[in-house]
XYZ file of C-alpha atoms in Angstrom:
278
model
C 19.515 -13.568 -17.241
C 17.057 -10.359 -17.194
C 14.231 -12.867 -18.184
C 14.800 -15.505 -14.596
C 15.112 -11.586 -12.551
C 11.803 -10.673 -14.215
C 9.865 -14.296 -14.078
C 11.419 -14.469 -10.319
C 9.743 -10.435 -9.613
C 6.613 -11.451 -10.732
C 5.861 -14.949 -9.431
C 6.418 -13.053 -5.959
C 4.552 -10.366 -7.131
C 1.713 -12.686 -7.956
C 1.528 -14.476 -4.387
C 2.070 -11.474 -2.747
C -0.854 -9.674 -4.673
C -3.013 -12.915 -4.214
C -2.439 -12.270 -0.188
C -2.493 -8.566 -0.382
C -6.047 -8.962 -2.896
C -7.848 -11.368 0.028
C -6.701 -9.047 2.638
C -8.778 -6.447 0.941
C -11.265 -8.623 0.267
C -12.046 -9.955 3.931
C -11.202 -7.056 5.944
C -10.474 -4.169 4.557
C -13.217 -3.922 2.003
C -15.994 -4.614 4.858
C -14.741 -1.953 7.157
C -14.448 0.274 4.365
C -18.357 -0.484 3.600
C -19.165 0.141 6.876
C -17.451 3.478 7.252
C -19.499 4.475 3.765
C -22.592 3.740 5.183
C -22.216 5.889 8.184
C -20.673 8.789 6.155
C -24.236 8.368 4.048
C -26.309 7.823 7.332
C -24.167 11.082 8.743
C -25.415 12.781 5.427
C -29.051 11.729 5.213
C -29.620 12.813 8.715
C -28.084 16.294 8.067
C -30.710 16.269 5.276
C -33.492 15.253 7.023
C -32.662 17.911 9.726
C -33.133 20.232 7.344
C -36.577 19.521 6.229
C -38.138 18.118 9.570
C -40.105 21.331 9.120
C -41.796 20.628 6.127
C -42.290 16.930 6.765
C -45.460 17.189 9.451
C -47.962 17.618 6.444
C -50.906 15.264 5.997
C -49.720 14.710 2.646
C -45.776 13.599 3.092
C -47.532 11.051 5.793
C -49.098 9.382 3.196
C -46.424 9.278 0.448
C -43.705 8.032 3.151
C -46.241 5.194 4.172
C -47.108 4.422 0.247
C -43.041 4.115 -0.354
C -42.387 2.048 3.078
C -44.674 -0.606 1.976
C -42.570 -0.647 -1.399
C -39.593 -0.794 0.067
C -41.092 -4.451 2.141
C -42.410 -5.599 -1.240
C -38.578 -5.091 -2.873
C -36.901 -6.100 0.334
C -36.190 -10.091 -0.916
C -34.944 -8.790 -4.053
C -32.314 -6.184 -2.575
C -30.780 -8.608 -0.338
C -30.362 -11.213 -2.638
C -28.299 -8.414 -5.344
C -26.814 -7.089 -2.412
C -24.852 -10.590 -1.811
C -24.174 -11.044 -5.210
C -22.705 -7.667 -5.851
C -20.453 -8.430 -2.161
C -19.448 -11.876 -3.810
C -18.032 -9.964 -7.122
C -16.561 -7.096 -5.222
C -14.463 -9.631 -3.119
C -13.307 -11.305 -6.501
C -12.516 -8.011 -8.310
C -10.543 -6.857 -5.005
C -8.498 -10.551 -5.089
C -7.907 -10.217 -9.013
C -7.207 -6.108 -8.188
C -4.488 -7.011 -6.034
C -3.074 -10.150 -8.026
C -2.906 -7.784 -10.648
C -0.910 -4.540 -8.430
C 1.031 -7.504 -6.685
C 2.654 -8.732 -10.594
C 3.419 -4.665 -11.128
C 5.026 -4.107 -8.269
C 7.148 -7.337 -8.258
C 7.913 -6.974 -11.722
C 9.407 -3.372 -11.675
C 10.897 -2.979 -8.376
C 11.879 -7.224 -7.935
C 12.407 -7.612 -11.213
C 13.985 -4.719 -13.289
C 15.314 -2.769 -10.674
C 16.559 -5.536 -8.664
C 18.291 -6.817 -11.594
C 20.014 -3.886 -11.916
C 20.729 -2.800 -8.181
C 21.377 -6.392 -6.474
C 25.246 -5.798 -6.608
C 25.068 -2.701 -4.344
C 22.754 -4.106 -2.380
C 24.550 -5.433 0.864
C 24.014 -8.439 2.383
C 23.279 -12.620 1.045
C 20.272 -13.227 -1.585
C 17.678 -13.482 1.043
C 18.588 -10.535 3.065
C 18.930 -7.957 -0.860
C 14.983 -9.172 -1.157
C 13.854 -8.006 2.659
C 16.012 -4.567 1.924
C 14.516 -4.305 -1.791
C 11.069 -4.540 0.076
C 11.658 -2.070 2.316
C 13.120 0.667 -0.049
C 9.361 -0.412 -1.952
C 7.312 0.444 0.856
C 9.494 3.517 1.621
C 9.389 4.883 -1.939
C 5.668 3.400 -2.828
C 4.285 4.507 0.706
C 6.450 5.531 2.900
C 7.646 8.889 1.869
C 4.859 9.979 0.200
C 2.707 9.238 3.951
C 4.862 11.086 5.113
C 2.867 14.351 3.584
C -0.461 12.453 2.187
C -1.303 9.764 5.007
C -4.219 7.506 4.076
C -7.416 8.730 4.650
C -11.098 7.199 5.628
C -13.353 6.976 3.196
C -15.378 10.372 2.581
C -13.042 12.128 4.468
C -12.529 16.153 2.646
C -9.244 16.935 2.000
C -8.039 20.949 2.179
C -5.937 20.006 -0.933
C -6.935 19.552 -4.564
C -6.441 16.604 -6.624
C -4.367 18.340 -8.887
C -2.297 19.379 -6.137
C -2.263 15.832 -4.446
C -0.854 13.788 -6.905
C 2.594 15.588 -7.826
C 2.810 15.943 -4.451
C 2.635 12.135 -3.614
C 4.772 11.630 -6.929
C 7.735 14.138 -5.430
C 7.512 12.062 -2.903
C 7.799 9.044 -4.310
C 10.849 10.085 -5.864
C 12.341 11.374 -2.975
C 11.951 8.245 -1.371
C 13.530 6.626 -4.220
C 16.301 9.201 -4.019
C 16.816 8.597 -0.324
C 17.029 4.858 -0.618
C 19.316 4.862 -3.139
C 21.774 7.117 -1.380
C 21.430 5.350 1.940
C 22.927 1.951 0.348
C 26.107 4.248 -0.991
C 26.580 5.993 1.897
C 25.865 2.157 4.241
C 28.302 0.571 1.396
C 31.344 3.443 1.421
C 30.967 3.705 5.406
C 31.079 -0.135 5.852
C 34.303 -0.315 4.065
C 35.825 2.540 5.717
C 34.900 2.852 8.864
C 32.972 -0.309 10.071
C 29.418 -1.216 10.376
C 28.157 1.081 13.343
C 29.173 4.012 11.501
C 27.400 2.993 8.233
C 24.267 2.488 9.666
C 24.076 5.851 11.256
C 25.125 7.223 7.606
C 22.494 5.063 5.869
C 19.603 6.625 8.343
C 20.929 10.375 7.443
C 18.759 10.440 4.090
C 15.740 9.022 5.741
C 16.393 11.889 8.285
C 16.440 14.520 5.718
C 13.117 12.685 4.120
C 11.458 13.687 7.180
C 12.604 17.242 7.106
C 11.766 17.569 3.271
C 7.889 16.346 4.556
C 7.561 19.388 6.997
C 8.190 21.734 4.099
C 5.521 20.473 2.386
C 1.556 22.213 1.847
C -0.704 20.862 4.816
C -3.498 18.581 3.790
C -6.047 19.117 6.256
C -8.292 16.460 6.498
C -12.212 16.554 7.481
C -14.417 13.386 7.829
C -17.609 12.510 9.859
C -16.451 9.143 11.131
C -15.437 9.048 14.882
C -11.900 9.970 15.612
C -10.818 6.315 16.125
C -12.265 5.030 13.478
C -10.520 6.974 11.224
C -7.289 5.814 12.710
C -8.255 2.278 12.910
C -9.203 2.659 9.282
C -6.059 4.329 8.375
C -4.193 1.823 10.400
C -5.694 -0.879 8.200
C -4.387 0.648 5.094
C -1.053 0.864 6.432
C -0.799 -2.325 7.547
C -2.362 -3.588 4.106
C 0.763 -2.070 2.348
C 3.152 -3.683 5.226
C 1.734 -6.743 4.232
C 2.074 -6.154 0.676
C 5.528 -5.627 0.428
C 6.440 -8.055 3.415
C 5.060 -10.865 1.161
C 6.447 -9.744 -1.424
C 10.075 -9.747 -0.168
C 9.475 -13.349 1.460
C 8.386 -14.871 -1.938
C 11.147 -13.524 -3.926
C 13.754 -14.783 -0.950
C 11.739 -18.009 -1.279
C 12.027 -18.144 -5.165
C 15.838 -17.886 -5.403
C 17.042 -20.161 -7.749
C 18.578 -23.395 -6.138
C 22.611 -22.297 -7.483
C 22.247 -18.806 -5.738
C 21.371 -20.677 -2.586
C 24.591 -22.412 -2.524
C 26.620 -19.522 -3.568
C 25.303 -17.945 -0.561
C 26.133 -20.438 1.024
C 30.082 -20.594 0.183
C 30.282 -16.964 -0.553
C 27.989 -15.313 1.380
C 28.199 -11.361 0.347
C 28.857 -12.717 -3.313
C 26.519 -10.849 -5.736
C 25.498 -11.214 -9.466
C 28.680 -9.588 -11.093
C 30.881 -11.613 -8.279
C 29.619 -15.188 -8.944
C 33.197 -17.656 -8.671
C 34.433 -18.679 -11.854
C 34.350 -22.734 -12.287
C 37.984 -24.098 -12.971
């Protein structure tokens, strides 16, 4: 039984990294190229600025003509490395996120589901979209919350060392707040109807939010333009949307054929209810 939960996690996990991986590879990777190479450009010219003084000499003149003709002479060369080195970038980003697509699918559709599905409200297809979400809320989510993405060569007020327990309190706080939003959704339900359960289940996503203002500032500093840091940042989130939206949608799609017609007969039947054959 744990081995068809696993297989079933990680087949989604593998189209869903496949889609997430060529994503990256398309469009996210070239804008992320693009915003390098004005961060360096931004750089250079600060560094240029700085010797513009020293650079009216006879001498430079001649050694920045000598190197310009190099650079022609080497010109045919760089461009053709510089397509080969975008063609196995794209391939390591596709195989990158195959790769993070099987982890995720395995542990969270997989193991956990495994364990979870039978508190998880709702018919087969409708546990995947919710196990999805609680991913991107625990994965992304919650730790956003206090460490958004950030464009590339953007400074950041915090440390590293700082950083990453952060985003892995968070993580677990997401985690934390999932979990006790499907007791509180399942209790209320039974109790007191499904308005009230739904305004139960959002109370730990509430106090998620509160938890996030208590948290260190990360101030962030970049040299990109304002809105192309939030177009870039926008990317990443949507890149992680589509992740776990995928993800969901193949494991709904990969239900074996007899929980489709449990569903079907029994609809909020889970793995520990399944009807017993006369």
């Amino acid at each position: 039984m744990f081995a068809e939960y696993l297989t079933r996690g990680v087949k989604a996990g593998l189209v869903a990294g496949l889609v997430f991986g060529l994503f990256m590879a398309v469009v996210a990777n070239p804008l992320v190229v693009y915003a390098d190479e004005l961060n360096h450009a931004a750089v250079e010219e600060s560094g240029h600025s700085h010797e513009a003084e020293s650079a009216h000499s006879h001498d430079s003149e001649g050694t920045h003509s000598h190197e310009s003709g190099d650079s022609h002479a080497g010109e045919g060369g760089g461009h053709h490395d510089s397509a080969v080195s975008m063609a196995v970038t794209k391939a390591v980003s596709v195989a990158a996120g195959g790769l993070w697509g099987v982890v995720l699918g395995g542990a969270f559709f997989g193991v956990a589901f495994f364990f979870l599905e039978p508190a998880i409200p709702g018919p087969d297809a409708a546990k995947s979209y919710l196990m999805g979400l609680a991913g991107f809320v625990t994965v992304s989510g919650a730790p956003w919350l206090v460490l958004p993405p950030v464009a590339p060569g953007a400074e950041q007020s915090l440390s590293a060392a700082t950083r990453l327990p952060l985003y892995a309190g968070m993580m677990l706080a997401g985690a934390l707040a999932c979990l006790s939003a499907g007791y509180v959704y399942t209790r209320l339900r039974e109790s007191s109807g499904p308005v009230p359960a739904v305004v139960g289940a959002a109370v730990p996503f509430a106090l998620l939010a509160v938890l996030a203002v208590f948290a260190p500032e990360n101030a962030v500093h970049g040299a990109l333009s304002p809105t192309l840091e939030t177009g870039l940042t926008g990317l990443f989130a949507f890149g992680q949307v589509l992740l776990w939206l995928v993800l969901a949608a193949a494991h709904a799609r990969f239900r074996p054929s007899s929980d489709s017609e449990s569903d079907s007969a029994i609809p909020t039947a889970g793995r520990d209810s399944a009807p017993m054959a006369d």
